[in-house]
mmCIF file of C-alpha atoms in Angstrom:
data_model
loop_
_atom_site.group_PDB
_atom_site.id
_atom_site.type_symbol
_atom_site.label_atom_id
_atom_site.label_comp_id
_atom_site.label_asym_id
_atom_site.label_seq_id
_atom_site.Cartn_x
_atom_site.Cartn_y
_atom_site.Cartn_z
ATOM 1 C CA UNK A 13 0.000 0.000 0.000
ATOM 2 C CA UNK A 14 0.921 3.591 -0.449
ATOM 3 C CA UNK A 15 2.054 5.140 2.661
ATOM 4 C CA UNK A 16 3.993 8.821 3.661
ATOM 5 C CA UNK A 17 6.848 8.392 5.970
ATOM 6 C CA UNK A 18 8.786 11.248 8.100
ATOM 7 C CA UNK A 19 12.013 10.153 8.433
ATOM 8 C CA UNK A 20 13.229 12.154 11.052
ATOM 9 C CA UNK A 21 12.178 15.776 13.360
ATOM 10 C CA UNK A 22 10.905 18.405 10.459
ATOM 11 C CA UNK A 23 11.638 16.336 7.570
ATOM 12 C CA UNK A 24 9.337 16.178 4.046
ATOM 13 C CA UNK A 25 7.195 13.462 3.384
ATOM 14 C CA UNK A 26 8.406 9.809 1.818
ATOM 15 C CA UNK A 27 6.209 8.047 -0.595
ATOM 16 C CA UNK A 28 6.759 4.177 0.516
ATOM 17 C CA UNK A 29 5.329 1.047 -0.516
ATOM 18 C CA UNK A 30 4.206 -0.924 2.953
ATOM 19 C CA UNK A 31 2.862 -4.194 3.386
ATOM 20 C CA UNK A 32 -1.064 -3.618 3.567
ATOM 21 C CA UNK A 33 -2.117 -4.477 7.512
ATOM 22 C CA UNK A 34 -4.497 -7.210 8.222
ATOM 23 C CA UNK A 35 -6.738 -6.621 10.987
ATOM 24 C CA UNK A 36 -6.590 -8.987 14.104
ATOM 25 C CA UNK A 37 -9.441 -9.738 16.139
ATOM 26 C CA UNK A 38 -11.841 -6.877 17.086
ATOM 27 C CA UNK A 39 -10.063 -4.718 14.103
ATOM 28 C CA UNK A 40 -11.036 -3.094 10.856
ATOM 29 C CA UNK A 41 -9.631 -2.263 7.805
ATOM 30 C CA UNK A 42 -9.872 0.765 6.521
ATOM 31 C CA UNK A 43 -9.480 2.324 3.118
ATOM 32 C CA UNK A 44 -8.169 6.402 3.717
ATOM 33 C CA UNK A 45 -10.563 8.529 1.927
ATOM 34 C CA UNK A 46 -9.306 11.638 3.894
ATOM 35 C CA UNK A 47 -6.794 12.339 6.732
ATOM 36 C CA UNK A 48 -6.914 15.720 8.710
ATOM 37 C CA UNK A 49 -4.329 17.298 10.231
ATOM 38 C CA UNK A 50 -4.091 18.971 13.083
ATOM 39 C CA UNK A 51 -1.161 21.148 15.143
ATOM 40 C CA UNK A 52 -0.461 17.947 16.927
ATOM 41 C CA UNK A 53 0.379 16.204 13.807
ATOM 42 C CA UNK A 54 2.835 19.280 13.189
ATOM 43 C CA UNK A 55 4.621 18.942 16.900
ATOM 44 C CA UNK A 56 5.054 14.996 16.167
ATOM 45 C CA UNK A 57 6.475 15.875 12.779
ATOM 46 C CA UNK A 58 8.656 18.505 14.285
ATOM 47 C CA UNK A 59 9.877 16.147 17.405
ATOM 48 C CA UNK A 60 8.004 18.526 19.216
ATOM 49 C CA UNK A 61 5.322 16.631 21.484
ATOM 50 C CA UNK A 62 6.962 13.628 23.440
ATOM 51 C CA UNK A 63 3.408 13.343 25.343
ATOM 52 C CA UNK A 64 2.315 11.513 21.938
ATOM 53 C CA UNK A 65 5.087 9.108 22.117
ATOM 54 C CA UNK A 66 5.484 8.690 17.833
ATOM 55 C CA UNK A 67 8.795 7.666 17.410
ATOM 56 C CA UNK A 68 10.205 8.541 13.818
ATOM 57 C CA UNK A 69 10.279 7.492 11.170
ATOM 58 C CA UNK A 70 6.454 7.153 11.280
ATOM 59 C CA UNK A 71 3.548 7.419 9.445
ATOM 60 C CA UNK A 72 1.672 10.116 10.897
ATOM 61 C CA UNK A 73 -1.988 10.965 11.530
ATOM 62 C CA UNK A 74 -4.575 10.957 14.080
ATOM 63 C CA UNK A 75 -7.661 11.390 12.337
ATOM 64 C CA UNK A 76 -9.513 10.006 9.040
ATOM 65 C CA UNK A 77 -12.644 9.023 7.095
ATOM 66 C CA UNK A 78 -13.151 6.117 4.846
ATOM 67 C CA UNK A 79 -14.678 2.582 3.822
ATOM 68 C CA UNK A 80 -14.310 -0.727 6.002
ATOM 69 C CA UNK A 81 -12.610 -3.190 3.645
ATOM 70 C CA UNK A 82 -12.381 -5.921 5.810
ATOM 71 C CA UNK A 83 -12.973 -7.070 9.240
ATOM 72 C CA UNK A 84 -11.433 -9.356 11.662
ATOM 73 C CA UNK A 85 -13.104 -11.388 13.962
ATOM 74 C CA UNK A 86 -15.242 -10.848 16.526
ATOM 75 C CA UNK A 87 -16.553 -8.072 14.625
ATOM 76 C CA UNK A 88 -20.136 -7.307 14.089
ATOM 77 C CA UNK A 89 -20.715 -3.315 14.297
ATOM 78 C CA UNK A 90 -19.311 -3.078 11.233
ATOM 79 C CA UNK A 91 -18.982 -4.595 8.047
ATOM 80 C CA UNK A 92 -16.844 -4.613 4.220
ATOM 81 C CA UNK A 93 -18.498 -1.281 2.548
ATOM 82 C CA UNK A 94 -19.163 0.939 5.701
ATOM 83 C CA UNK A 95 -18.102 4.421 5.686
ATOM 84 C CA UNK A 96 -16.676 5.064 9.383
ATOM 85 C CA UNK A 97 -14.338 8.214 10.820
ATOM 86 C CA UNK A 98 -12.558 7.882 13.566
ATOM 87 C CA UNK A 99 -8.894 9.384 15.862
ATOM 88 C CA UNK A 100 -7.020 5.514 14.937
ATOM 89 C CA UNK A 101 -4.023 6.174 14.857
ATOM 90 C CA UNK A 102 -0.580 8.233 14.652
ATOM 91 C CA UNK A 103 0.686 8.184 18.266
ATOM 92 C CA UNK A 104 2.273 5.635 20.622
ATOM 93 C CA UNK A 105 3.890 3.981 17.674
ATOM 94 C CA UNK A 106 0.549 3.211 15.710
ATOM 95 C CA UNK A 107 0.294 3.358 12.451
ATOM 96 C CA UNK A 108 -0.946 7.143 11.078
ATOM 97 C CA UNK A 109 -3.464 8.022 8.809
ATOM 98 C CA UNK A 110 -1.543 8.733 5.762
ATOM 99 C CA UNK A 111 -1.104 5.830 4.299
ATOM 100 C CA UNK A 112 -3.694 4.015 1.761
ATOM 101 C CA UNK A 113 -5.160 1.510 4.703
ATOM 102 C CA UNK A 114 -5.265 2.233 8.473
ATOM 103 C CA UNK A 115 -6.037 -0.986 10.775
ATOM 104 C CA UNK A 116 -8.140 0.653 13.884
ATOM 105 C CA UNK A 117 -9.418 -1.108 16.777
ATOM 106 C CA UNK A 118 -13.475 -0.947 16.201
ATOM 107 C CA UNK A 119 -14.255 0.515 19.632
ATOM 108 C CA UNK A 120 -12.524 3.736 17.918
ATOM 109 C CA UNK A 121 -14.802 4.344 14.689
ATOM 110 C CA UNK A 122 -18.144 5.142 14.246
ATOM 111 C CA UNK A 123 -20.109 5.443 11.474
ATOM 112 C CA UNK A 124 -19.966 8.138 9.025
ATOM 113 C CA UNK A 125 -22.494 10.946 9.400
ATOM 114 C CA UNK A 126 -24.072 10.731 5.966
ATOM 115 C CA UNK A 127 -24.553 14.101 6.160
ATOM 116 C CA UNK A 128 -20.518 15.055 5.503
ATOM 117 C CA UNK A 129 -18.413 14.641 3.227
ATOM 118 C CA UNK A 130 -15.168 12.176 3.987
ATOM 119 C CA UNK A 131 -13.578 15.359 3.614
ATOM 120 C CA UNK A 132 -15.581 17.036 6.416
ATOM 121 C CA UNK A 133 -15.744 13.770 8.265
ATOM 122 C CA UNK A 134 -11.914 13.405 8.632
ATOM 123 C CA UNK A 135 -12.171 17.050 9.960
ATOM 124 C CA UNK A 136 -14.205 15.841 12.985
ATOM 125 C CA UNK A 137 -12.807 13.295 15.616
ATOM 126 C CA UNK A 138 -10.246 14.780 17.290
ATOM 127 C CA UNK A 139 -11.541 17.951 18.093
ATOM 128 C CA UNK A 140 -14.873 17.037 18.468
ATOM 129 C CA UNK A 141 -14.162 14.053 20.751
ATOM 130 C CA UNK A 142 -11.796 16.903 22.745
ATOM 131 C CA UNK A 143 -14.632 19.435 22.933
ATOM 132 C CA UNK A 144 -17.402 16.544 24.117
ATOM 133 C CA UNK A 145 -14.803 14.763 26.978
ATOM 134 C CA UNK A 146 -14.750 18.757 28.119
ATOM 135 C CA UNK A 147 -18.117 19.673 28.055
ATOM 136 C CA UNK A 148 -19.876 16.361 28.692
ATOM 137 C CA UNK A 149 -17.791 14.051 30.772
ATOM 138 C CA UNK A 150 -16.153 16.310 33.198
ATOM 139 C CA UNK A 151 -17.681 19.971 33.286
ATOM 140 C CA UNK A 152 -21.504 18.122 32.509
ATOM 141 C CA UNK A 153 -22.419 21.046 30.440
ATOM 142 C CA UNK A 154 -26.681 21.334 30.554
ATOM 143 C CA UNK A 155 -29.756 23.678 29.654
ATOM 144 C CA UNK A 156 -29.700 26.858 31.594
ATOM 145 C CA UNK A 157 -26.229 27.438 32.147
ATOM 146 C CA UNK A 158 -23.694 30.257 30.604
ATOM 147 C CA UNK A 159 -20.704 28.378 29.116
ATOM 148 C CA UNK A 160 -17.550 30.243 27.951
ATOM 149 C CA UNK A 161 -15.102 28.838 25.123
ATOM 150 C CA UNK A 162 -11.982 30.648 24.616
ATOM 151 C CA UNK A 163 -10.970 30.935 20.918
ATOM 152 C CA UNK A 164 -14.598 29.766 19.884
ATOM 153 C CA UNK A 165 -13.631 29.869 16.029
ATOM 154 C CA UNK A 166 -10.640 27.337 16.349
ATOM 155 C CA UNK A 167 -10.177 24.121 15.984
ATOM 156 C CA UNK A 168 -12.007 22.630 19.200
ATOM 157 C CA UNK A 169 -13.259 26.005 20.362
ATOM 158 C CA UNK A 170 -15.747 26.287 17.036
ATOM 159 C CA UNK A 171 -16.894 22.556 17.555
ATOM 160 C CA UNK A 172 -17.079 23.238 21.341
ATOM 161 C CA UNK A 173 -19.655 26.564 21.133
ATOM 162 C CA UNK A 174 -21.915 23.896 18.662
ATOM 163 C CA UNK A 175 -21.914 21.040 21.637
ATOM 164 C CA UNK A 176 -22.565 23.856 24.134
ATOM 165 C CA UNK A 177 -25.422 24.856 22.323
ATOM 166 C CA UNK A 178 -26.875 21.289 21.409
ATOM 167 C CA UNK A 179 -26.642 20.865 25.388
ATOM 168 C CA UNK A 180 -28.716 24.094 25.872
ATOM 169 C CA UNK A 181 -26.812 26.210 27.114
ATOM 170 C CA UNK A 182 -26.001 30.131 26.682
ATOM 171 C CA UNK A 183 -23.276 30.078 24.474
ATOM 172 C CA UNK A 184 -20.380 32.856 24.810
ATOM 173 C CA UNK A 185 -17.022 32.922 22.941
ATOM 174 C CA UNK A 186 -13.508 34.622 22.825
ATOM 175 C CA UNK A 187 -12.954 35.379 19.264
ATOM 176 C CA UNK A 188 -10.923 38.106 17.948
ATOM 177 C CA UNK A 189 -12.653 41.023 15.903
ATOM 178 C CA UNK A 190 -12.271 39.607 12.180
ATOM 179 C CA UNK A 191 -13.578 35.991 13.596
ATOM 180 C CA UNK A 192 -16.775 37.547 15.142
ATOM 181 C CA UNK A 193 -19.078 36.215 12.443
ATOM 182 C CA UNK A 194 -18.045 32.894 12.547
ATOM 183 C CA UNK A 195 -19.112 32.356 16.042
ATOM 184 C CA UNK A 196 -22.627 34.566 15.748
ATOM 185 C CA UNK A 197 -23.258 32.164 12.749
ATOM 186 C CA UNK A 198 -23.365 29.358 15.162
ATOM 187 C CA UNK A 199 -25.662 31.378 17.504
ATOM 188 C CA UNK A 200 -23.083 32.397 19.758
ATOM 189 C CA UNK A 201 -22.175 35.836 21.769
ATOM 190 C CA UNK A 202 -18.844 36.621 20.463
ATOM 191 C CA UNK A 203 -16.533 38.658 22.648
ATOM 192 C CA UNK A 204 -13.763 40.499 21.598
ATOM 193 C CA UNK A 205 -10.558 39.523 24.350
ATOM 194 C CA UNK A 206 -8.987 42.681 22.908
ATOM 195 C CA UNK A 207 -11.111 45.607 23.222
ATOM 196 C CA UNK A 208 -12.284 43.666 26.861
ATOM 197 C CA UNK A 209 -10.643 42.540 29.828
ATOM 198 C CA UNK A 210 -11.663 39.686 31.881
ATOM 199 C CA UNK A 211 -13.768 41.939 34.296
ATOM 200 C CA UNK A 212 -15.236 43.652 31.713
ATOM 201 C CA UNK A 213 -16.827 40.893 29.966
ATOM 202 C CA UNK A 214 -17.557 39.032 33.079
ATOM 203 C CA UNK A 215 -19.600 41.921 34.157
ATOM 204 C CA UNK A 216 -20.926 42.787 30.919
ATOM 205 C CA UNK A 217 -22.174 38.892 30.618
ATOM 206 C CA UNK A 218 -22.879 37.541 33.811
ATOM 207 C CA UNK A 219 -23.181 40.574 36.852
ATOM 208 C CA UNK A 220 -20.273 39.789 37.574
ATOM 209 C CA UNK A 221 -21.501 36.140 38.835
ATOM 210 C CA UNK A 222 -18.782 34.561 36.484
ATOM 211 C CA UNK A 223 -19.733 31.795 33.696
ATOM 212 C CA UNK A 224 -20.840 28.344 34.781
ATOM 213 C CA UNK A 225 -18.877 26.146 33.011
ATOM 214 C CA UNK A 226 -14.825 27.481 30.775
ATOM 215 C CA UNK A 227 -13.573 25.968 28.426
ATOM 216 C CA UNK A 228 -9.831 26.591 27.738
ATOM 217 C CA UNK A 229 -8.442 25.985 23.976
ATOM 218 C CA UNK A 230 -5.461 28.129 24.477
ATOM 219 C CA UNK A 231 -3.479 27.629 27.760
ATOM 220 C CA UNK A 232 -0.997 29.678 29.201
ATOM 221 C CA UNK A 233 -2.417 33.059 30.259
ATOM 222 C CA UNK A 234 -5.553 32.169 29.462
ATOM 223 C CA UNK A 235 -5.984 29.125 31.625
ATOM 224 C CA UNK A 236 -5.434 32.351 34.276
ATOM 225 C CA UNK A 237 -8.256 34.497 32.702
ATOM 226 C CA UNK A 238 -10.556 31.314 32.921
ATOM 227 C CA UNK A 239 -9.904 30.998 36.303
ATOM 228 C CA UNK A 240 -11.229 34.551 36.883
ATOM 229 C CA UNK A 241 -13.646 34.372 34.857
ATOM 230 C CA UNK A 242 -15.440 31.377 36.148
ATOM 231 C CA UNK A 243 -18.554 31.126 38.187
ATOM 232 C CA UNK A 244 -18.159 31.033 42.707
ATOM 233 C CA UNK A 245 -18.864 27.383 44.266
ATOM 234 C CA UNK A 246 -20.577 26.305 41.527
ATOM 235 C CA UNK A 247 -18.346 26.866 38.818
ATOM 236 C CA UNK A 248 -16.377 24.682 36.579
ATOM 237 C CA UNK A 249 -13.344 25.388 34.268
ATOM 238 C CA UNK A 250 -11.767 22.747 31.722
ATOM 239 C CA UNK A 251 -8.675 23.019 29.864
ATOM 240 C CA UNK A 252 -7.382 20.448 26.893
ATOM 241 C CA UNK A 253 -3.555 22.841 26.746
ATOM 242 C CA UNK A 254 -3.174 23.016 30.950
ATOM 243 C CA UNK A 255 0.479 21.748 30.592
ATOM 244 C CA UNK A 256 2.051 25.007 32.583
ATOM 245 C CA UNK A 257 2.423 26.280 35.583
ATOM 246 C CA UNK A 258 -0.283 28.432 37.228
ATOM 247 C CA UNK A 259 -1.515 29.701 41.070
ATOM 248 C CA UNK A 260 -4.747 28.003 41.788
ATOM 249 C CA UNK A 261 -5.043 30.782 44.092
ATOM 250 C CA UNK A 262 -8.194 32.483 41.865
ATOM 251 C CA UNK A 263 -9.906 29.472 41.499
ATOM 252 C CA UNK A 264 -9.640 28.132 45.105
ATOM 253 C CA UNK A 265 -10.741 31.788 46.250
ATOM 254 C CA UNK A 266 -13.992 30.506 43.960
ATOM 255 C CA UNK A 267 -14.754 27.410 45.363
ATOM 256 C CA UNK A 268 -14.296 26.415 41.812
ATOM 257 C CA UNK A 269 -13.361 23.327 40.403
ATOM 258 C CA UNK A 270 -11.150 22.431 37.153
ATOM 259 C CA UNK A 271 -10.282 19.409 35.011
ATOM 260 C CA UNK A 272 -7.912 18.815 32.661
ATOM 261 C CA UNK A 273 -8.965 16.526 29.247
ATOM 262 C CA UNK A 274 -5.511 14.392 27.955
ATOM 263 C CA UNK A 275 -7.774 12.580 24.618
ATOM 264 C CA UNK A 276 -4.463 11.066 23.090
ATOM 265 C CA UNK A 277 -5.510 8.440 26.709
ATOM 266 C CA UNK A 278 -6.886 5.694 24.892
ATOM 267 C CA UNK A 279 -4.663 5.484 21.967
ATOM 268 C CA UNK A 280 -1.917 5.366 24.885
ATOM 269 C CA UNK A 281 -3.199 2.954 26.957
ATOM 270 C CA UNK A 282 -5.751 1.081 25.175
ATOM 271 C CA UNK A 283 -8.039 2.263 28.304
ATOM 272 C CA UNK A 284 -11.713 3.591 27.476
ATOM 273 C CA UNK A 285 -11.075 3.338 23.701
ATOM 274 C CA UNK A 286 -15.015 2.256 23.446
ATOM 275 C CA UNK A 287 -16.154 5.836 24.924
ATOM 276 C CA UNK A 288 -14.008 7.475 21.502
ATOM 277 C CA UNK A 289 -16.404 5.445 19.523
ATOM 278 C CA UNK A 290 -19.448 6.270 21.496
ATOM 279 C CA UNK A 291 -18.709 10.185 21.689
ATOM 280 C CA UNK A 292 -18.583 10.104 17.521
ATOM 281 C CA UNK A 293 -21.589 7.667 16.775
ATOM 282 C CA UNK A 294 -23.303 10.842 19.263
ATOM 283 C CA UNK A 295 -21.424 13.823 17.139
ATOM 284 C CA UNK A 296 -22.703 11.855 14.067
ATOM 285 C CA UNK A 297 -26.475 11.792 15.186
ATOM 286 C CA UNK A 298 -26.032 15.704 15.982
ATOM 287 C CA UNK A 299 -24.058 16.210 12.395
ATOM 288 C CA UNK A 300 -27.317 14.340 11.279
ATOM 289 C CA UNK A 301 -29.854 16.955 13.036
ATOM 290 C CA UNK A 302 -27.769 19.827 11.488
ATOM 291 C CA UNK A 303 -26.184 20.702 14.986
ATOM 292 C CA UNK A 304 -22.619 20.248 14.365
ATOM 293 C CA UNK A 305 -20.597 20.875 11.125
ATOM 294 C CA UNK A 306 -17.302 21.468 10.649
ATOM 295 C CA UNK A 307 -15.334 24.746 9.294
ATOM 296 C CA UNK A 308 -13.576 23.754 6.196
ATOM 297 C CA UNK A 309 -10.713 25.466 4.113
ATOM 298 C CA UNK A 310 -11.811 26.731 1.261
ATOM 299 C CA UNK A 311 -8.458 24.673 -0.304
ATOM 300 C CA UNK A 312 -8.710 21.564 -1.092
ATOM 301 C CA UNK A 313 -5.295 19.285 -0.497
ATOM 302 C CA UNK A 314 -4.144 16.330 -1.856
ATOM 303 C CA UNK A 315 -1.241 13.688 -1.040
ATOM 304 C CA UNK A 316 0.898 15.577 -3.200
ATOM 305 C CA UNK A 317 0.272 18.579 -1.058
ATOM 306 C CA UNK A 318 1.191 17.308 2.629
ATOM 307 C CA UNK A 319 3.871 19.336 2.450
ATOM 308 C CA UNK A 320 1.878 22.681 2.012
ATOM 309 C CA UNK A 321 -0.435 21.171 4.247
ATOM 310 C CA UNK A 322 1.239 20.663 8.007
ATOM 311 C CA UNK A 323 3.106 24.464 6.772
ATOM 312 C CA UNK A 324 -0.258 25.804 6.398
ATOM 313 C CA UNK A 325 -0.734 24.037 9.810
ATOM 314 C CA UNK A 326 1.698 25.081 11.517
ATOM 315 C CA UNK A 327 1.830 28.600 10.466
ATOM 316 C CA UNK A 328 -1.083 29.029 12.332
ATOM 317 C CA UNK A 329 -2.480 30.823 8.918
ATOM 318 C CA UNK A 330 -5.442 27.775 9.760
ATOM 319 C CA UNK A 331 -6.451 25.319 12.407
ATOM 320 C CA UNK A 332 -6.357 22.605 10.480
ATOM 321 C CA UNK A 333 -7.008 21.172 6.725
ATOM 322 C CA UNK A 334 -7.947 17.981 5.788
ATOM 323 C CA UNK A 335 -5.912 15.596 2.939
ATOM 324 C CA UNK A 336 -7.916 14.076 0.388
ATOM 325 C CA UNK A 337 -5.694 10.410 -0.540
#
């Protein structure tokens, strides 16, 4: 099979031919219709994310949409012909996404919202399982609460304000100025961090009561702000970039709690690798009801553009694009 190798930290992409893989028990097959990729997929490339344990050379990739062409045994959720999307592979020495075939254990795929595209399929699992283990399993996001998602037009921030919203709650976002109307498209109170502080817009939102529920995209000073900014006893800040070094001091002061979300976990440790598949066969049924779609690139890339790609990537020019193979 076809498959794109990094050799070493930084270094271009390596058309190889690779043995296809044949799935063991409990395992699918899967033919890559389209592989996204995301800044973590630029650290690994660049030797920059250890956490994700992907030795090079590698093929890399976390995320993808495309058909089941076999199955091993033990299988029966899925069959030859499905289209499934899943986060299979890319870290802890598994296989990536760029390649032809990906094997992927079936507790991590779901099926395809028929809704999407591959294309806008592949766009979904990582970030949107990242926003959901947020918002659903630890902060337990419902109707009648104010939630706040720092850069609400990236990556998991714009897929985060849409699960907010599907839970009922009063949706607010940091966006800059010139990403305001992506936001308000999804129904969402955009706030400008620039022309407001933290005060301000806690004030001007909430009375100064704070939000309910925070969702940090960012880190760093921000993970600060959110504390701040977060709602006394009751409140509840989450964070998928806490990796630095911060006083708790605001949030204790708060009676506030926070939780950190780590969703490389089950590709890691093979632990809770079934909730993955659960959390997408749910982001399908809301893709179905026209409550969560993606934001696509208007470019479209192909293998011969992984290159461009991961730069475009990792310029921070976009949040992600997607690879048609």
């Amino acid at each position: 099979m076809r498959a794109y190798v990094v050799e070493r930290p930084d270094a271009g992409f390596t058309l190889v031919d690779l043995p296809c893989p044949v799935p063991s028990a409990g395992q699918v097959l899967v033919r890559v219709h389209a592989s996204c990729v995301n800044p973590l997929d630029t650290k690994i490339r660049a030797g920059k994310a250890p956490h994700a344990k992907q030795p090079l050379p590698a093929v890399l990739g976390l995320d993808m949409a495309g058909m089941v062409e076999q199955v091993g045994s033990g299988v029966t959720a899925f069959r030859p012909g499905d289209a499934v999307y899943g986060m299979v592979g890319g870290v802890g020495g598994l296989q990536g996404t760029l390649a032809e075939y990906v094997v992927a254990n079936e507790d991590l795929v779901a099926l395809k919202p028929e809704s999407l595209s591959m294309r806008e399929a592949a766009a979904l699992p990582l970030i949107t399982i990242t926003a959901w283990e947020g918002l659903v399993d630890h902060a337990k996001v419902h109707a009648g609460q104010k939630v706040l998602v720092h850069a609400g037009a990236g990556g998991v921030g714009h897929v985060a304000v849409q699960l907010a919203k599907a839970l009922g709650a009063d949706v607010f976002a940091t966006v800059s100025e010139e990403k305001r109307k992506v936001v308000e498209e999804f129904g969402v109170t955009a706030i400008d961090y620039r022309a407001l502080s933290t005060d301000q817009y806690v004030e001007r939102y909430t009375g100064g009561a704070g939000f309910d529920v925070v969702y940090d995209t960012v880190g760093g000073a921000t993970i600060d702000a959110s504390f701040v900014a977060v709602k006394r006893y009751t409140g509840h800040v989450v964070s998928c970039l806490g990796w630095s070094t911060h006083s708790l001091a605001p949030l204790s002061f708060r009676s506030a709690t926070y939780s950190g979300v780590f969703t490389l976990t089950p590709l890691l440790t093979g632990l809770g690798q079934a909730h993955h598949g659960e959390i997408l066969s749910e982001a399908a049924a809301l893709a179905e009801g026209d409550k969560l779609r993606p934001l696509m690139n208007e470019r479209r890339f192909t293998a011969a553009d992984l290159g461009e790609a991961f730069a475009a990537v990792e310029s921070g020019a976009v949040g992600k694009v997607v690879v048609e193979l």
